[in-house]
Short mmCIF file of C-alpha atoms in Angstrom, two decimals:
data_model
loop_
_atom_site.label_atom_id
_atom_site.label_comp_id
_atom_site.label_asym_id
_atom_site.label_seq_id
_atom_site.Cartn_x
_atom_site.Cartn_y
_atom_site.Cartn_z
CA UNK A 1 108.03 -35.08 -141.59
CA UNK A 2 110.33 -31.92 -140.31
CA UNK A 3 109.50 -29.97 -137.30
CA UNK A 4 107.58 -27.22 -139.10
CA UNK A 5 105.24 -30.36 -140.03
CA UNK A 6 105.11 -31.67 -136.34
CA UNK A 7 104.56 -27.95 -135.44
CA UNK A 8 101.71 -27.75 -137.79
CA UNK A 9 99.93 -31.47 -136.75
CA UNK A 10 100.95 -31.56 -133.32
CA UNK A 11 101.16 -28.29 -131.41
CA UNK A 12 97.15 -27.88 -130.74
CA UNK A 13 97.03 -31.47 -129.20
CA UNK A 14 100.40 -30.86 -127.22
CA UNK A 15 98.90 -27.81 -125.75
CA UNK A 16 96.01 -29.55 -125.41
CA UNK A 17 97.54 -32.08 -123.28
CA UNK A 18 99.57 -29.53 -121.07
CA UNK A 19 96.59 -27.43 -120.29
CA UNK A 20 94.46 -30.47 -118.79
CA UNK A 21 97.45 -31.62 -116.57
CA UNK A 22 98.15 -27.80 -115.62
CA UNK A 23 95.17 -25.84 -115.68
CA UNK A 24 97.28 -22.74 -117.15
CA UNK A 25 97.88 -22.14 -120.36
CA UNK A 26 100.48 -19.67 -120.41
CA UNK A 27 101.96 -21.86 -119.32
CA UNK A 28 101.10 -25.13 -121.74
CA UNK A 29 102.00 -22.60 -124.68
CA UNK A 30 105.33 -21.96 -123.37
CA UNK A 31 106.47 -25.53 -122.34
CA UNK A 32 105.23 -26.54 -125.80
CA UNK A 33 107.07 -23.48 -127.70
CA UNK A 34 109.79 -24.91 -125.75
CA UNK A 35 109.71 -27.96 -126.50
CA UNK A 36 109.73 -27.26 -130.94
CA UNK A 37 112.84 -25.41 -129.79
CA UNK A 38 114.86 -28.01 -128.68
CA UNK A 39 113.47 -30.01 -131.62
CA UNK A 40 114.23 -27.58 -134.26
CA UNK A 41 117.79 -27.53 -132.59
CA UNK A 42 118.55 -31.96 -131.90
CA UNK A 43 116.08 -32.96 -134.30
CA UNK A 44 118.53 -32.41 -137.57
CA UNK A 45 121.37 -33.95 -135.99
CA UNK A 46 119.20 -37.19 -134.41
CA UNK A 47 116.43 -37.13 -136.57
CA UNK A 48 112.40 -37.26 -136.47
CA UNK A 49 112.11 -39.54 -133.54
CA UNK A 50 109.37 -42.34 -134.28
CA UNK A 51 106.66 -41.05 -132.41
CA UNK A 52 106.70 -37.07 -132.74
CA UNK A 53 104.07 -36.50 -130.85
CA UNK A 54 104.91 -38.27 -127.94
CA UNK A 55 108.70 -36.71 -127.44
CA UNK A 56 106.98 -33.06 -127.90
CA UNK A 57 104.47 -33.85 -125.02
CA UNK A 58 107.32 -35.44 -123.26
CA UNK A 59 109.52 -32.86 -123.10
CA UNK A 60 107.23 -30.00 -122.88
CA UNK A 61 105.95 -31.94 -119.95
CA UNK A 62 109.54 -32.04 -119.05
CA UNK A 63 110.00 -28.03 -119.47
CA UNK A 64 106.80 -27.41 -117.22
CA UNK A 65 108.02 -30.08 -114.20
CA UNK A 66 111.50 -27.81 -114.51
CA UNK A 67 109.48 -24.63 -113.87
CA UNK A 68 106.85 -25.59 -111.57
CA UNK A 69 110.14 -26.91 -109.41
CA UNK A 70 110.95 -23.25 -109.44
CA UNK A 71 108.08 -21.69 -107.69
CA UNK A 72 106.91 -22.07 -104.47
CA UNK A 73 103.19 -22.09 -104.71
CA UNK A 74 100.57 -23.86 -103.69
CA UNK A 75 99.32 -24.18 -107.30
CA UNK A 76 102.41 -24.97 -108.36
CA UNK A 77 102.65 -27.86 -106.28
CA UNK A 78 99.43 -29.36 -107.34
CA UNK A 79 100.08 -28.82 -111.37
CA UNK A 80 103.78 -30.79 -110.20
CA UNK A 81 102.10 -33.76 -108.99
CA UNK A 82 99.27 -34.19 -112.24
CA UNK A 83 102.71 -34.29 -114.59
CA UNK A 84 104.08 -36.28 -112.31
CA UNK A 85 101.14 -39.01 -112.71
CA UNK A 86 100.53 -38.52 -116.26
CA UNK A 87 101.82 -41.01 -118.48
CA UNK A 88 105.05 -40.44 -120.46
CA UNK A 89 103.26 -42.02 -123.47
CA UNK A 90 100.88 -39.89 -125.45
CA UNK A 91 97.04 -40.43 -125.10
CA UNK A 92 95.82 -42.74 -127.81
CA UNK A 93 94.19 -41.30 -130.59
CA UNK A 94 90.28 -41.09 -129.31
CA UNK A 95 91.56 -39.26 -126.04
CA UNK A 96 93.94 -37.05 -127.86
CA UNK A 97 91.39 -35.81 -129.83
CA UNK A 98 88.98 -35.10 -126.90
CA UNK A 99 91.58 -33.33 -125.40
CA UNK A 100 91.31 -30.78 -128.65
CA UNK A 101 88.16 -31.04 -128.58
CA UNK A 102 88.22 -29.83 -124.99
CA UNK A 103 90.14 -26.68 -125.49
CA UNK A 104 87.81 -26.01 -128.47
CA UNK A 105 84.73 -25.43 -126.06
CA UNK A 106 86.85 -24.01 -123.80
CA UNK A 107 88.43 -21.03 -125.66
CA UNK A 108 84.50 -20.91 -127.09
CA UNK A 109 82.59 -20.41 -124.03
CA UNK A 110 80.02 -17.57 -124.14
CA UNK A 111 82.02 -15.48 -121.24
CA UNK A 112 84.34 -14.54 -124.19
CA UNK A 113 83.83 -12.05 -126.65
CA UNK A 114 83.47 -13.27 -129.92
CA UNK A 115 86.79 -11.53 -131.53
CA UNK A 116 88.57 -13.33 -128.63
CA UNK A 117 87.33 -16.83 -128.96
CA UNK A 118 88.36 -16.84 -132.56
CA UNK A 119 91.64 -15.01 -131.60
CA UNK A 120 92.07 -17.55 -129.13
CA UNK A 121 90.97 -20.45 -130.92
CA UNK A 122 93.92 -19.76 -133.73
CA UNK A 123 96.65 -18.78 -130.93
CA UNK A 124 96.16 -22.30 -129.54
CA UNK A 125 94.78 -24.36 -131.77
CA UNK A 126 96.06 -23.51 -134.62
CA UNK A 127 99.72 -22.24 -133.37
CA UNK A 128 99.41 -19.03 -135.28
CA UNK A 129 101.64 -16.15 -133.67
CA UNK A 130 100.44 -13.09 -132.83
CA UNK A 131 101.46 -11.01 -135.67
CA UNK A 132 99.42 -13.40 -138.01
CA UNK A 133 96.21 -13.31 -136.08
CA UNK A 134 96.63 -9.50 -136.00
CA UNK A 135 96.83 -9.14 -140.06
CA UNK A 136 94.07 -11.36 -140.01
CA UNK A 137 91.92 -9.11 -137.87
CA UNK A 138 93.71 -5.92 -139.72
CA UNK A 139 94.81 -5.02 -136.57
CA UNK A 140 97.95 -3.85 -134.84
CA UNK A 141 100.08 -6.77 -133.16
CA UNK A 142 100.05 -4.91 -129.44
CA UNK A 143 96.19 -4.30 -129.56
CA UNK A 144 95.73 -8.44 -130.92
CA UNK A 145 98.24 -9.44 -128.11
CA UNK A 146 95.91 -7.40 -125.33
CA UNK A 147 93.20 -9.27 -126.19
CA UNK A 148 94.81 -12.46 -126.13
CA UNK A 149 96.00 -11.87 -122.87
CA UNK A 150 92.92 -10.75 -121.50
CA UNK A 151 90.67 -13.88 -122.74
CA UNK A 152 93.22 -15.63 -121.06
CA UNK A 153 92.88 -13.71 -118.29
CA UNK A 154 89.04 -14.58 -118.26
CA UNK A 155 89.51 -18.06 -118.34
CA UNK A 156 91.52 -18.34 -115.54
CA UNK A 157 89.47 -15.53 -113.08
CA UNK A 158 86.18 -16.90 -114.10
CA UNK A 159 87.10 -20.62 -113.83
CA UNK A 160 85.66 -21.64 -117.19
CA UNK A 161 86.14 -25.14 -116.70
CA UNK A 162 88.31 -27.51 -119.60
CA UNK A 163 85.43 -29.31 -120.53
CA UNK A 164 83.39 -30.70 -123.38
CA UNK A 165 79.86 -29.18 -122.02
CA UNK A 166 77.20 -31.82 -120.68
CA UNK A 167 74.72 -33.51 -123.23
CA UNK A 168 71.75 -30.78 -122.51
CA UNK A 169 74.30 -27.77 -122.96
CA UNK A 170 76.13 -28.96 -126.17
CA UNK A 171 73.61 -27.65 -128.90
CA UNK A 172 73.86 -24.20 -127.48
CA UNK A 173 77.69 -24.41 -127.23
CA UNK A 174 78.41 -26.22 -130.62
CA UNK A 175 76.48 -23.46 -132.16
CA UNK A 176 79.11 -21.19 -130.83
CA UNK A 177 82.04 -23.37 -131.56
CA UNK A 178 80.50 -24.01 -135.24
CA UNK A 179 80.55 -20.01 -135.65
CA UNK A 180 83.98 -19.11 -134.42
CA UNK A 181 85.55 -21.81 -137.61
CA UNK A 182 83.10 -20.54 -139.69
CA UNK A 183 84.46 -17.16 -138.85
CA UNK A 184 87.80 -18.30 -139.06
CA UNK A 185 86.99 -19.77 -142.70
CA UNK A 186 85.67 -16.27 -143.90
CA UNK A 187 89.01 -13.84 -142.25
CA UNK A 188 91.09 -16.43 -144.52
CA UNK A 189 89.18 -16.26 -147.70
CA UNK A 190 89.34 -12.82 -148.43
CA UNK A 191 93.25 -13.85 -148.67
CA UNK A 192 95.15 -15.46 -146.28
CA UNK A 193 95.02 -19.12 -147.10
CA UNK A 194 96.33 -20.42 -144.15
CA UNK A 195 93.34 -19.30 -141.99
CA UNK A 196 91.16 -21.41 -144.18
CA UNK A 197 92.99 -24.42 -144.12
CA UNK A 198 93.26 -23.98 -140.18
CA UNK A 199 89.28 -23.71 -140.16
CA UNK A 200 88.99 -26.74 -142.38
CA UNK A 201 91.24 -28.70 -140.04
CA UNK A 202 89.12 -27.84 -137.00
CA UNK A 203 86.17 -28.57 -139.27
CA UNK A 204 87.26 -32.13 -139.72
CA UNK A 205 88.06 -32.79 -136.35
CA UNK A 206 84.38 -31.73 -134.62
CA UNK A 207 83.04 -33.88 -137.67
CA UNK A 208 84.92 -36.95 -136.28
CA UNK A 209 84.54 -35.89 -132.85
CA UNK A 210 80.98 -35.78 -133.09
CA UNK A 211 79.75 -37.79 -136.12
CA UNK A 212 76.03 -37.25 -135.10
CA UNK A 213 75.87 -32.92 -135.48
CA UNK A 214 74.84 -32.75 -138.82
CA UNK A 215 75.26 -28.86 -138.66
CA UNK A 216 79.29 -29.44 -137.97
CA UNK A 217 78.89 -32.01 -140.97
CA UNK A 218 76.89 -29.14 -142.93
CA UNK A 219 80.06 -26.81 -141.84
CA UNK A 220 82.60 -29.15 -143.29
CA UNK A 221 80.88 -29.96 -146.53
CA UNK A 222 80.30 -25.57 -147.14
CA UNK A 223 84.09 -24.91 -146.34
CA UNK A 224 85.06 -27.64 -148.74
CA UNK A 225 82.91 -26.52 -151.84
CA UNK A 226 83.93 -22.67 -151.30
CA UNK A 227 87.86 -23.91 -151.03
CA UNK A 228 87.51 -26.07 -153.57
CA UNK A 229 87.21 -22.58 -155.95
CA UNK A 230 89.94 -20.70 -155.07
CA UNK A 231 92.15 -21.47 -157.55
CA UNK A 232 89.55 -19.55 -159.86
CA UNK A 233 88.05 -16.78 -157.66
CA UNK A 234 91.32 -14.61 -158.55
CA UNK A 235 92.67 -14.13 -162.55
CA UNK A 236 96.04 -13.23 -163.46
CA UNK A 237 95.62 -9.57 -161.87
CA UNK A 238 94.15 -10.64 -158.69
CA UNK A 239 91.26 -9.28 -159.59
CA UNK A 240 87.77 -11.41 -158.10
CA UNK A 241 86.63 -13.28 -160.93
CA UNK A 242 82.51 -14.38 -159.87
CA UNK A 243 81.29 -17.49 -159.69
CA UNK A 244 79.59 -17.45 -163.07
CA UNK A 245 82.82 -16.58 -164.75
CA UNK A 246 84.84 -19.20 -163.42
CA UNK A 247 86.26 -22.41 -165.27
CA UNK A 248 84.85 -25.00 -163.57
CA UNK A 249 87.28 -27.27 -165.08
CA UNK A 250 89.93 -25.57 -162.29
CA UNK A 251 87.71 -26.41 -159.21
CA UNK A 252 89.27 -29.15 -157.17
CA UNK A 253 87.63 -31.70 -157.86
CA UNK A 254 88.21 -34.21 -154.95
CA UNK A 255 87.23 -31.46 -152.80
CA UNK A 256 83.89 -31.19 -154.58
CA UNK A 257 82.70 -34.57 -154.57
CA UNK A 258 83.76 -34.46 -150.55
CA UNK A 259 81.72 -31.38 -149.99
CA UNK A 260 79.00 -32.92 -151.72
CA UNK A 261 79.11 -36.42 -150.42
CA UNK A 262 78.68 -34.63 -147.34
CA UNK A 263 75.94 -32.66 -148.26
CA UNK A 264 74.07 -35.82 -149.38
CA UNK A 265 74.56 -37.44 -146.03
CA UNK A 266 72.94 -34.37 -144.24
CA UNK A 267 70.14 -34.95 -146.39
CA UNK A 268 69.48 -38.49 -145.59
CA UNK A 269 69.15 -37.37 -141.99
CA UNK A 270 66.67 -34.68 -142.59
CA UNK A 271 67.34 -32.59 -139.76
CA UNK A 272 67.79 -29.41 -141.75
CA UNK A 273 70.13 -26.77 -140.30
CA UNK A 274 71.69 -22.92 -141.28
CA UNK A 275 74.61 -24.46 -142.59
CA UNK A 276 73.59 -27.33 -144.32
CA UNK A 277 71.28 -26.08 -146.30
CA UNK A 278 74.26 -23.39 -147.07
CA UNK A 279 76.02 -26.50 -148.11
CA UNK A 280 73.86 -27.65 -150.18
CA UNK A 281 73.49 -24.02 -152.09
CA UNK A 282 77.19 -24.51 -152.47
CA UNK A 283 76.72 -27.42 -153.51
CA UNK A 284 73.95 -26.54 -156.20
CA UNK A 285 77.04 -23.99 -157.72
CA UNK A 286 79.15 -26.64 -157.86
CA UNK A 287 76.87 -28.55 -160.99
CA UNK A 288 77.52 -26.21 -163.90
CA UNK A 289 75.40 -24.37 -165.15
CA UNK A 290 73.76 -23.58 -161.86
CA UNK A 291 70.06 -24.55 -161.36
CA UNK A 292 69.07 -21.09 -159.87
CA UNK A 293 65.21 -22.13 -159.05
CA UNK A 294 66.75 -24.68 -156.78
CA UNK A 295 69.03 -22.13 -155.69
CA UNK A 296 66.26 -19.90 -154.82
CA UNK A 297 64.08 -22.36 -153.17
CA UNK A 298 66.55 -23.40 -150.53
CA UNK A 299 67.34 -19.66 -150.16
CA UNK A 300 63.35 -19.61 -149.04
CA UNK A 301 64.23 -22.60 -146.59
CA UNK A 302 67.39 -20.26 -145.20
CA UNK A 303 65.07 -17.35 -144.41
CA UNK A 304 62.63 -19.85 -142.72
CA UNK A 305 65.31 -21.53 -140.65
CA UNK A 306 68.04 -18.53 -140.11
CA UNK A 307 66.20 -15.34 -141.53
CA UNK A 308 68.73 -12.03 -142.00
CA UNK A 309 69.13 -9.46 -144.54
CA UNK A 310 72.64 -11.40 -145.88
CA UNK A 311 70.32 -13.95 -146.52
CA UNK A 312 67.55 -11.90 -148.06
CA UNK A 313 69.99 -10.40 -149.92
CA UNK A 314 71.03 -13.63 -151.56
CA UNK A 315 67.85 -14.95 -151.80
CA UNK A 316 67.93 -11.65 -154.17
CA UNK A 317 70.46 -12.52 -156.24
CA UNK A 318 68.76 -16.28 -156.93
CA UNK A 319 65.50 -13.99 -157.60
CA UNK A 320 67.44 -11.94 -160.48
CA UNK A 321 68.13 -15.05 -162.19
CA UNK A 322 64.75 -16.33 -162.06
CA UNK A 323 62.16 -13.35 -161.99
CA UNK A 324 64.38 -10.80 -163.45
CA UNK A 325 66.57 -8.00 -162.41
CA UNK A 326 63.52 -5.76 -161.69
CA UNK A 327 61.72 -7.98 -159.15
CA UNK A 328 65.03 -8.66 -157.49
CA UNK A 329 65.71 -4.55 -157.52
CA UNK A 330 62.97 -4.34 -155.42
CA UNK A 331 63.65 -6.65 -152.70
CA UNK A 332 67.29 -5.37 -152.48
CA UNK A 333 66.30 -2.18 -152.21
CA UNK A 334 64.22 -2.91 -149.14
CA UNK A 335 67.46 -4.33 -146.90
CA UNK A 336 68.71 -2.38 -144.45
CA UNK A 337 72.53 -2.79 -145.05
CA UNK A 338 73.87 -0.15 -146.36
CA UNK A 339 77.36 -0.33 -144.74
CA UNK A 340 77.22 -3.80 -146.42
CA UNK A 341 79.50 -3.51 -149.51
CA UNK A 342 77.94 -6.89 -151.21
CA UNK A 343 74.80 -4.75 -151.10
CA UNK A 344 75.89 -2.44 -153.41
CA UNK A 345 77.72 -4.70 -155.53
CA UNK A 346 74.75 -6.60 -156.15
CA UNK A 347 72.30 -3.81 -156.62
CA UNK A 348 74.86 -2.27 -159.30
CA UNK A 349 74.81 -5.43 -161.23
CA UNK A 350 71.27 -5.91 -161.25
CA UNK A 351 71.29 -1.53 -161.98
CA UNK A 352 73.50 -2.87 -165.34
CA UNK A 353 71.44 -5.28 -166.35
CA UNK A 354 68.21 -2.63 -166.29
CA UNK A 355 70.38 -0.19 -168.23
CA UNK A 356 70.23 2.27 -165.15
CA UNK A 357 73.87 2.94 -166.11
CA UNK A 358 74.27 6.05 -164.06
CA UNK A 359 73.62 4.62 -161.22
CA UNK A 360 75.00 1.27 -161.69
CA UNK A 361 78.28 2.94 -161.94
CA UNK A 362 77.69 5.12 -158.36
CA UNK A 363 76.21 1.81 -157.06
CA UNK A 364 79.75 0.12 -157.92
CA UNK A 365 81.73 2.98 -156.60
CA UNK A 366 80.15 2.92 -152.75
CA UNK A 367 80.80 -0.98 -153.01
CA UNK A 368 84.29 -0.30 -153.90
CA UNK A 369 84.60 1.91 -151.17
CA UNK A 370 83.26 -0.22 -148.50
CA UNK A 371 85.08 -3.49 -149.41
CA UNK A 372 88.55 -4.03 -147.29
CA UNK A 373 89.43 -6.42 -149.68
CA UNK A 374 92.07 -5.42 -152.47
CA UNK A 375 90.40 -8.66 -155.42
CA UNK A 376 87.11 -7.26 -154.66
CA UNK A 377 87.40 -3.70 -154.97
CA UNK A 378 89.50 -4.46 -158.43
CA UNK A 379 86.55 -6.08 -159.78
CA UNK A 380 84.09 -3.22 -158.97
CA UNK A 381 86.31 -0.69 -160.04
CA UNK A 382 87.11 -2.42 -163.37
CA UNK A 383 83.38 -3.08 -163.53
CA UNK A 384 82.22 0.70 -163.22
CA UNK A 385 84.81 1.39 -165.81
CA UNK A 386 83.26 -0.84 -168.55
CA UNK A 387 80.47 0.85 -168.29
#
């Protein structure tokens, strides 16, 4: 493995590590940036040492000693004497991972605003500079770094402790933590790969780290059946292709089954949740042709559990296929989202298939107009054309 693969395994637990032992993590991220730097300079002349984990936490332990030895404070002092005392050794693998698991909640916690915890979330566990996050957010790099600095900032003034919460707070927090990936998931699939594959990673790990949430096991298994299309949602243009024009022959396979192994095991434990049972639509889509009266009927479950007009409004689409275009017209037309550009998108389609073509075609030209996303707004625009 080279160091941009240590960087990419190892640099959330490393920081991880450093911010327990330190309380600051400023100043984790810089021993830790300091420490890939000596690697990416030694490490082609002496090689991948055996244990790469263990030399990065070593020497960006190493790096922090050297500064703490610098200052003069108080604080300083006591961060000195908990690397002192740690062990040179990385944590074994079950610690290691609460450690993650740790900064998870902690750049999570409900004192943050919601753009920062994801922000945050990427910057630290995830390793992702600045500049990416920004282009993720479609923001300028100076504005993203601001609020990186300031949810830092937070943390330290308000003492948010590094902790997984206790047992009776957990459900309130995992909900939070389960929305930031999620978020995470949906800022990389309107095109930057690398943001889903970051949320899938953190997916995994709060699966392993706690095997009894079916909702983070519901998380997993929707992240894997929407990945496991992306090799389709695009044609040759980059141009969206939808889901019922897609070869399901390029779907990835061993992601499929995964997502829908998993789905299966939230079913066995019956303890129905917002994101299973968004799984398990996914899942539904992923046995060609789609069975759109099942579709529907856990879109009615959705609304029961997590009613919203996104919902409703795909609850619509499940309706055109079973009660016709009309009937679904008419609940469409009834949600209040009209900055939503999936709204019009939808009710153009279902405009088409009444023969409304006038207004199909004005209904595709808002949607285009709303939608941020280059694929998408190809599609509609190539879509009002044809007609």
């Amino acid at each position: 493995m080279d160091v941009e693969g240590v960087f990419r395994e190892e640099y959330g637990r490393a920081v991880a590590v450093l911010v327990r032992f330190l309380g600051d993590i400023d100043l984790a991220e810089e021993a830790v940036q300091d420490a890939f730097t000596t690697a990416v300079r030694r490490w082609p002349e002496t090689g991948v040492p055996p244990s790469p984990a263990g030399w990065i936490i070593t020497t960006a332990r190493n790096r922090a000693i050297d500064r703490l030895r610098r200052e003069s404070t108080r604080a300083a002092r006591h961060a000195e004497a908990a690397l002192l005392h740690a062990s040179d050794a990385p944590p074994e693998e079950g610690p290691v991972r609460d450690e993650r698991l740790r900064l998870i909640f902690t750049c999570c916690h409900p004192a943050l605003a919601p753009q920062a915890r994801v922000a945050l979330t990427l910057r630290l566990l995830g390793g992702l500079s600045t500049a990416q996050i920004a282009r993720a957010f479609l923001v300028p790099e100076p504005t993203m770094a601001q609020r990186l600095v300031r949810a830092k900032a937070k943390i330290r003034d308000a003492r948010i402790p590094y902790r997984v919460p206790r047992d009776a707070d957990l459900p309130d927090r995992l909900n939070g933590v389960l929305a930031v990936v999620y978020l995470i998931f949906n800022e990389g699939y309107g095109g930057a790969p690398e943001l889903c594959a970051e949320a899938v990673r953190l997916g995994r790990l709060l699966t392993e780290l706690m095997p009894d949430e079916p909702e983070a096991t519901g998380l997993l298994a929707l992240m894997l059946l929407v990945e496991s299309r992306r090799a389709t949602r695009t044609d040759a243009d980059g141009a969206l292709v939808p889901l019922s024009e897609q070869d399901p022959a390029r779907w990835d396979r061993a992601l499929v089954a995964e997502g829908q192994s998993l789905v299966r095991r939230c079913l066995r434990r019956n303890r129905p949740g917002p994101y299973q049972i968004q799984a398990a639509v996914q899942a539904v889509h992923s046995d060609a042709p789609t069975d759109w009266e099942q579709v529907r009927t856990l879109y009615d479950q959705l609304m029961t559990v997590a009613p919203s007009p996104v919902v409703a409004l795909n609850r619509a689409v499940a309706v055109a296929e079973t009660e016709g275009p009309a009937r679904a017209l008419a609940l469409v037309d009834d949600l209040d989202l009209d900055g939503y550009h999936v709204l019009h998108a939808v009710r153009a389609d279902l405009l088409r298939r009444l023969g409304r073509v006038t207004e199909a075609a004005d209904a595709y030209a808002k949607a285009a107009e709303l939608t941020g996303n280059p694929a998408e707004r190809a599609y509609l625009e190539r879509r009002r054309r044809s007609l």
